[in-house]
mmCIF file of C-alpha atoms in Angstrom:
data_model
loop_
_atom_site.group_PDB
_atom_site.id
_atom_site.type_symbol
_atom_site.label_atom_id
_atom_site.label_comp_id
_atom_site.label_asym_id
_atom_site.label_seq_id
_atom_site.Cartn_x
_atom_site.Cartn_y
_atom_site.Cartn_z
ATOM 1 C CA MET A 1 -2.690 54.566 67.470
ATOM 2 C CA GLU A 2 -1.020 53.707 64.174
ATOM 3 C CA GLN A 3 0.594 50.671 65.767
ATOM 4 C CA THR A 4 -2.781 49.458 67.097
ATOM 5 C CA THR A 5 -4.358 49.891 63.660
ATOM 6 C CA ALA A 6 -1.499 47.994 62.056
ATOM 7 C CA ILE A 7 -1.921 45.132 64.521
ATOM 8 C CA GLN A 8 -5.672 45.024 63.870
ATOM 9 C CA ASP A 9 -5.090 45.015 60.106
ATOM 10 C CA ARG A 10 -2.558 42.222 60.491
ATOM 11 C CA ASP A 11 -4.974 40.206 62.622
ATOM 12 C CA MET A 12 -7.713 40.668 60.029
ATOM 13 C CA ILE A 13 -5.364 39.450 57.304
ATOM 14 C CA ASP A 14 -4.207 36.517 59.423
ATOM 15 C CA GLY A 15 -7.809 35.667 60.239
ATOM 16 C CA HIS A 16 -8.747 35.857 56.581
ATOM 17 C CA HIS A 17 -6.026 33.405 55.611
ATOM 18 C CA ALA A 18 -6.391 31.149 58.648
ATOM 19 C CA VAL A 19 -9.607 29.382 57.623
ATOM 20 C CA HIS A 20 -10.665 28.389 54.133
ATOM 21 C CA TYR A 21 -13.403 26.074 52.970
ATOM 22 C CA VAL A 22 -10.845 23.784 51.322
ATOM 23 C CA ASN A 23 -9.319 23.121 54.759
ATOM 24 C CA ARG A 24 -12.490 21.221 55.594
ATOM 25 C CA VAL A 25 -12.605 19.114 52.436
ATOM 26 C CA GLY A 26 -11.128 15.951 53.982
ATOM 27 C CA TRP A 27 -13.561 15.444 56.839
ATOM 28 C CA LEU A 28 -16.458 17.309 55.184
ATOM 29 C CA ARG A 29 -16.555 14.907 52.232
ATOM 30 C CA ALA A 30 -16.610 11.892 54.539
ATOM 31 C CA ALA A 31 -19.193 13.500 56.835
ATOM 32 C CA VAL A 32 -21.618 14.470 54.073
ATOM 33 C CA LEU A 33 -21.189 11.122 52.326
ATOM 34 C CA GLY A 34 -21.770 9.214 55.559
ATOM 35 C CA ALA A 35 -24.843 11.165 56.650
ATOM 36 C CA ASN A 36 -26.362 11.159 53.166
ATOM 37 C CA ASP A 37 -25.807 7.430 52.772
ATOM 38 C CA GLY A 38 -27.198 6.790 56.250
ATOM 39 C CA ILE A 39 -30.425 8.643 55.511
ATOM 40 C CA VAL A 40 -30.937 7.449 51.935
ATOM 41 C CA SER A 41 -29.969 3.796 52.285
ATOM 42 C CA THR A 42 -31.826 3.253 55.561
ATOM 43 C CA ALA A 43 -34.938 5.141 54.446
ATOM 44 C CA SER A 44 -34.938 3.298 51.122
ATOM 45 C CA LEU A 45 -34.624 -0.061 52.848
ATOM 46 C CA LEU A 46 -37.437 0.774 55.264
ATOM 47 C CA THR A 47 -39.755 1.949 52.488
ATOM 48 C CA GLY A 48 -38.975 -1.162 50.478
ATOM 49 C CA ILE A 49 -39.653 -3.466 53.424
ATOM 50 C CA ALA A 50 -42.822 -1.560 54.344
ATOM 51 C CA ALA A 51 -44.071 -1.620 50.750
ATOM 52 C CA SER A 52 -43.658 -5.402 50.685
ATOM 53 C CA GLY A 53 -46.290 -5.715 53.412
ATOM 54 C CA ALA A 54 -43.864 -6.803 56.139
ATOM 55 C CA SER A 55 -44.819 -6.546 59.805
ATOM 56 C CA ARG A 56 -43.886 -3.571 61.983
ATOM 57 C CA ASP A 57 -41.347 -5.699 63.883
ATOM 58 C CA ALA A 58 -39.687 -6.760 60.633
ATOM 59 C CA ILE A 59 -39.473 -3.134 59.501
ATOM 60 C CA LEU A 60 -37.862 -2.002 62.753
ATOM 61 C CA LEU A 61 -35.430 -4.921 62.824
ATOM 62 C CA SER A 62 -34.411 -4.171 59.242
ATOM 63 C CA GLY A 63 -33.818 -0.525 60.105
ATOM 64 C CA ILE A 64 -31.661 -1.306 63.134
ATOM 65 C CA ALA A 65 -29.656 -3.876 61.187
ATOM 66 C CA ALA A 66 -29.202 -1.378 58.357
ATOM 67 C CA LEU A 67 -27.912 1.256 60.785
ATOM 68 C CA PHE A 68 -25.192 -0.943 62.301
ATOM 69 C CA ALA A 69 -24.260 -2.773 59.107
ATOM 70 C CA GLY A 70 -24.135 0.457 57.117
ATOM 71 C CA ALA A 71 -21.984 2.264 59.680
ATOM 72 C CA MET A 72 -19.456 -0.563 59.726
ATOM 73 C CA SER A 73 -19.521 -0.841 55.948
ATOM 74 C CA MET A 74 -18.878 2.888 55.561
ATOM 75 C CA ALA A 75 -16.014 2.764 58.073
ATOM 76 C CA ALA A 76 -14.405 -0.221 56.363
ATOM 77 C CA GLY A 77 -14.893 1.191 52.877
ATOM 78 C CA GLU A 78 -13.501 4.600 53.749
ATOM 79 C CA TYR A 79 -10.535 3.128 55.607
ATOM 80 C CA VAL A 80 -9.633 0.788 52.745
ATOM 81 C CA SER A 81 -10.032 3.374 49.988
ATOM 82 C CA VAL A 82 -8.257 6.206 51.817
ATOM 83 C CA SER A 83 -5.508 3.813 52.934
ATOM 84 C CA ALA A 84 -4.932 2.944 49.278
ATOM 85 C CA GLN A 85 -4.605 6.671 48.550
ATOM 86 C CA SER A 86 -2.197 7.015 51.486
ATOM 87 C CA ASP A 87 -0.078 4.110 50.186
ATOM 88 C CA THR A 88 0.135 5.783 46.788
ATOM 89 C CA GLU A 89 1.180 9.077 48.352
ATOM 90 C CA ARG A 90 3.918 7.374 50.387
ATOM 91 C CA ALA A 91 5.195 5.536 47.305
ATOM 92 C CA ASP A 92 5.341 8.770 45.309
ATOM 93 C CA LEU A 93 7.144 10.582 48.129
ATOM 94 C CA ALA A 94 9.703 7.786 48.411
ATOM 95 C CA LYS A 95 10.287 7.937 44.660
ATOM 96 C CA GLU A 96 10.652 11.715 44.792
ATOM 97 C CA LYS A 97 13.063 11.526 47.738
ATOM 98 C CA LYS A 98 15.255 9.108 45.805
ATOM 99 C CA ALA A 99 15.207 11.339 42.716
ATOM 100 C CA LEU A 100 16.193 14.361 44.795
ATOM 101 C CA ALA A 101 19.179 12.461 46.187
ATOM 102 C CA GLN A 102 20.338 11.112 42.798
ATOM 103 C CA GLN A 103 19.610 14.008 40.424
ATOM 104 C CA PRO A 104 18.883 17.222 42.327
ATOM 105 C CA HIS A 105 19.489 19.483 39.317
ATOM 106 C CA VAL A 106 16.910 17.651 37.209
ATOM 107 C CA GLU A 107 14.421 17.978 40.059
ATOM 108 C CA TRP A 108 15.261 21.670 40.350
ATOM 109 C CA GLU A 109 14.535 22.095 36.637
ATOM 110 C CA GLU A 110 11.186 20.341 37.057
ATOM 111 C CA LEU A 111 10.225 22.682 39.862
ATOM 112 C CA ARG A 112 11.416 25.741 37.946
ATOM 113 C CA ASP A 113 9.427 24.710 34.865
ATOM 114 C CA ILE A 114 6.294 24.306 37.000
ATOM 115 C CA TYR A 115 6.604 27.906 38.180
ATOM 116 C CA ILE A 116 7.282 29.129 34.653
ATOM 117 C CA ALA A 117 4.102 27.384 33.495
ATOM 118 C CA ARG A 118 2.229 29.203 36.265
ATOM 119 C CA GLY A 119 3.350 32.575 34.963
ATOM 120 C CA LEU A 120 6.705 33.415 36.588
ATOM 121 C CA LYS A 121 9.621 34.665 34.486
ATOM 122 C CA PRO A 122 12.390 32.048 34.090
ATOM 123 C CA ASP A 123 14.901 33.890 36.307
ATOM 124 C CA LEU A 124 12.388 34.402 39.103
ATOM 125 C CA ALA A 125 11.087 30.836 38.747
ATOM 126 C CA GLY A 126 14.626 29.561 39.164
ATOM 127 C CA GLN A 127 15.173 31.675 42.272
ATOM 128 C CA VAL A 128 11.900 30.466 43.810
ATOM 129 C CA ALA A 129 12.763 26.844 43.029
ATOM 130 C CA THR A 130 16.208 27.262 44.588
ATOM 131 C CA GLN A 131 14.925 28.858 47.787
ATOM 132 C CA LEU A 132 12.110 26.353 48.260
ATOM 133 C CA MET A 133 14.427 23.405 47.697
ATOM 134 C CA GLU A 134 16.914 24.823 50.164
ATOM 135 C CA ALA A 135 14.152 25.139 52.758
ATOM 136 C CA ASP A 136 12.510 21.725 52.176
ATOM 137 C CA ALA A 137 13.012 20.122 48.791
ATOM 138 C CA LEU A 138 10.731 17.149 49.377
ATOM 139 C CA ALA A 139 7.865 19.305 50.670
ATOM 140 C CA ALA A 140 8.189 21.658 47.682
ATOM 141 C CA HIS A 141 8.036 18.814 45.180
ATOM 142 C CA ALA A 142 5.245 17.041 47.079
ATOM 143 C CA ARG A 143 3.117 20.183 47.007
ATOM 144 C CA ASP A 144 3.860 21.586 43.546
ATOM 145 C CA GLU A 145 4.762 18.504 41.499
ATOM 146 C CA LEU A 146 2.683 15.761 43.114
ATOM 147 C CA GLY A 147 -0.172 17.858 44.504
ATOM 148 C CA ILE A 148 0.213 16.437 48.019
ATOM 149 C CA SER A 149 -0.341 18.951 50.811
ATOM 150 C CA GLU A 150 -1.442 19.052 54.434
ATOM 151 C CA VAL A 151 -4.973 19.883 53.290
ATOM 152 C CA SER A 152 -5.367 17.032 50.809
ATOM 153 C CA THR A 153 -3.260 14.322 52.428
ATOM 154 C CA ALA A 154 -5.033 11.035 53.101
ATOM 155 C CA ARG A 155 -6.150 10.289 56.681
ATOM 156 C CA PRO A 156 -7.714 6.801 56.728
ATOM 157 C CA ILE A 157 -8.700 6.645 60.414
ATOM 158 C CA GLN A 158 -10.264 10.110 60.367
ATOM 159 C CA ALA A 159 -12.253 9.246 57.245
ATOM 160 C CA ALA A 160 -13.398 5.887 58.665
ATOM 161 C CA LEU A 161 -14.541 7.273 62.028
ATOM 162 C CA THR A 162 -16.220 10.289 60.443
ATOM 163 C CA SER A 163 -18.112 8.165 57.910
ATOM 164 C CA ALA A 164 -19.261 5.615 60.513
ATOM 165 C CA ALA A 165 -20.426 8.258 62.981
ATOM 166 C CA THR A 166 -22.240 10.381 60.413
ATOM 167 C CA PHE A 167 -23.843 7.329 58.776
ATOM 168 C CA ALA A 168 -25.286 6.287 62.126
ATOM 169 C CA ALA A 169 -26.381 9.861 62.850
ATOM 170 C CA GLY A 170 -28.190 10.010 59.523
ATOM 171 C CA ALA A 171 -29.692 6.522 59.704
ATOM 172 C CA ILE A 172 -31.196 6.998 63.152
ATOM 173 C CA PHE A 173 -33.826 9.433 61.862
ATOM 174 C CA PRO A 174 -35.575 7.074 59.412
ATOM 175 C CA VAL A 175 -35.470 4.363 62.090
ATOM 176 C CA LEU A 176 -37.057 6.683 64.676
ATOM 177 C CA ALA A 177 -39.658 7.727 62.107
ATOM 178 C CA ALA A 178 -40.581 4.079 61.608
ATOM 179 C CA VAL A 179 -40.838 3.606 65.376
ATOM 180 C CA ILE A 180 -42.964 6.694 65.986
ATOM 181 C CA GLY A 181 -45.126 6.619 62.868
ATOM 182 C CA PRO A 182 -48.355 4.590 62.836
ATOM 183 C CA GLY A 183 -48.196 1.338 60.931
ATOM 184 C CA SER A 184 -50.638 2.493 58.256
ATOM 185 C CA THR A 185 -48.517 5.566 57.442
ATOM 186 C CA ALA A 186 -45.067 4.087 58.016
ATOM 187 C CA ILE A 187 -43.895 4.740 54.466
ATOM 188 C CA ALA A 188 -45.116 8.344 54.405
ATOM 189 C CA THR A 189 -43.600 9.071 57.827
ATOM 190 C CA VAL A 190 -40.208 7.653 56.859
ATOM 191 C CA VAL A 191 -40.176 9.430 53.491
ATOM 192 C CA VAL A 192 -41.161 12.864 54.852
ATOM 193 C CA THR A 193 -38.744 12.629 57.791
ATOM 194 C CA SER A 194 -35.913 11.501 55.542
ATOM 195 C CA LEU A 195 -36.482 14.251 52.987
ATOM 196 C CA LEU A 196 -36.492 16.893 55.719
ATOM 197 C CA CYS A 197 -33.223 15.463 57.071
ATOM 198 C CA LEU A 198 -31.710 15.431 53.588
ATOM 199 C CA ALA A 199 -32.714 19.046 53.014
ATOM 200 C CA LEU A 200 -31.121 20.002 56.341
ATOM 201 C CA LEU A 201 -27.993 18.056 55.402
ATOM 202 C CA GLY A 202 -27.835 19.952 52.108
ATOM 203 C CA LEU A 203 -28.069 23.260 53.946
ATOM 204 C CA ILE A 204 -25.357 22.306 56.439
ATOM 205 C CA GLY A 205 -23.082 20.991 53.684
ATOM 206 C CA ALA A 206 -23.505 24.187 51.674
ATOM 207 C CA TRP A 207 -22.817 26.340 54.741
ATOM 208 C CA LEU A 208 -19.684 24.432 55.742
ATOM 209 C CA GLY A 209 -18.379 24.083 52.197
ATOM 210 C CA GLY A 210 -19.300 27.538 50.906
ATOM 211 C CA GLY A 211 -21.610 26.148 48.214
ATOM 212 C CA HIS A 212 -24.974 27.369 46.932
ATOM 213 C CA TRP A 213 -27.680 26.083 49.281
ATOM 214 C CA VAL A 214 -30.383 25.674 46.615
ATOM 215 C CA ARG A 215 -28.207 23.418 44.470
ATOM 216 C CA SER A 216 -27.043 21.486 47.516
ATOM 217 C CA VAL A 217 -30.572 20.865 48.831
ATOM 218 C CA ALA A 218 -31.928 19.996 45.380
ATOM 219 C CA ARG A 219 -29.082 17.544 44.797
ATOM 220 C CA VAL A 220 -29.527 15.507 47.953
ATOM 221 C CA THR A 221 -33.325 15.506 47.947
ATOM 222 C CA PHE A 222 -33.573 14.485 44.275
ATOM 223 C CA TRP A 223 -31.389 11.422 44.740
ATOM 224 C CA GLY A 224 -33.116 10.605 48.003
ATOM 225 C CA VAL A 225 -36.546 10.635 46.366
ATOM 226 C CA LEU A 226 -35.297 8.559 43.452
ATOM 227 C CA ALA A 227 -33.674 5.943 45.700
ATOM 228 C CA MET A 228 -36.719 5.585 47.940
ATOM 229 C CA ALA A 229 -39.141 5.435 45.017
ATOM 230 C CA ILE A 230 -37.191 2.704 43.233
ATOM 231 C CA THR A 231 -36.725 0.657 46.410
ATOM 232 C CA ALA A 232 -40.389 0.998 47.374
ATOM 233 C CA GLY A 233 -41.379 -0.149 43.904
ATOM 234 C CA ALA A 234 -39.067 -3.159 44.167
ATOM 235 C CA GLY A 235 -40.440 -3.998 47.624
ATOM 236 C CA ARG A 236 -44.034 -3.875 46.409
ATOM 237 C CA LEU A 237 -43.232 -5.920 43.300
ATOM 238 C CA PHE A 238 -41.272 -8.690 44.996
ATOM 239 C CA GLY A 239 -43.445 -8.610 48.111
ATOM 240 C CA ALA A 240 -46.492 -9.358 45.970
ATOM 241 C CA ALA A 241 -44.597 -12.062 44.090
ATOM 242 C CA ILE A 242 -43.417 -13.765 47.283
#
């Protein structure tokens, strides 16, 4: 009985430490950014085009073009930016590897001083630094000196695919709203549909990331309203001028 209880307690502890919100930060950031951008940019474009007095066909064509162009733009942008981060990480790791080979004691002192600054006594900090460097010196310095870990490491392809897919998933809703909604209420249909999607996105993001749902929903809907209002105003202004 005691052994069973011990196993259950161990499993609960392992389960508690197995999943943390920060483990999702890499793909969650790209997913929320992609979906949010897909909804806001496409809905804003559609409201701007509709406010200019354009035909229904022009509105739909603009929405479809925005969906594909935006998805590819998000994929390219994420891949380029995260690849730049990955290049920097590799350069720092190469520099650290060279330093470990040329001056291991200096690197040991750096690691020890990091642990002292975090609250360990000097003797214990030295022992921890020694044991971690014996196990994997480069990994210890990457994690504690450079801040590079499995959780935060750059993954360009993952970020690009996630951003493209979620952008398209977000953008499809304003486009469908423009297709379904009557021509006379196209703007209202797109705006209401997009705000509902943004609110849902805020809820999902808060749930997955462990954030406060009210702040999350308010954040995404506020910027969505602002973007659509400004774009609609620009569409009406320039549409009348042209």
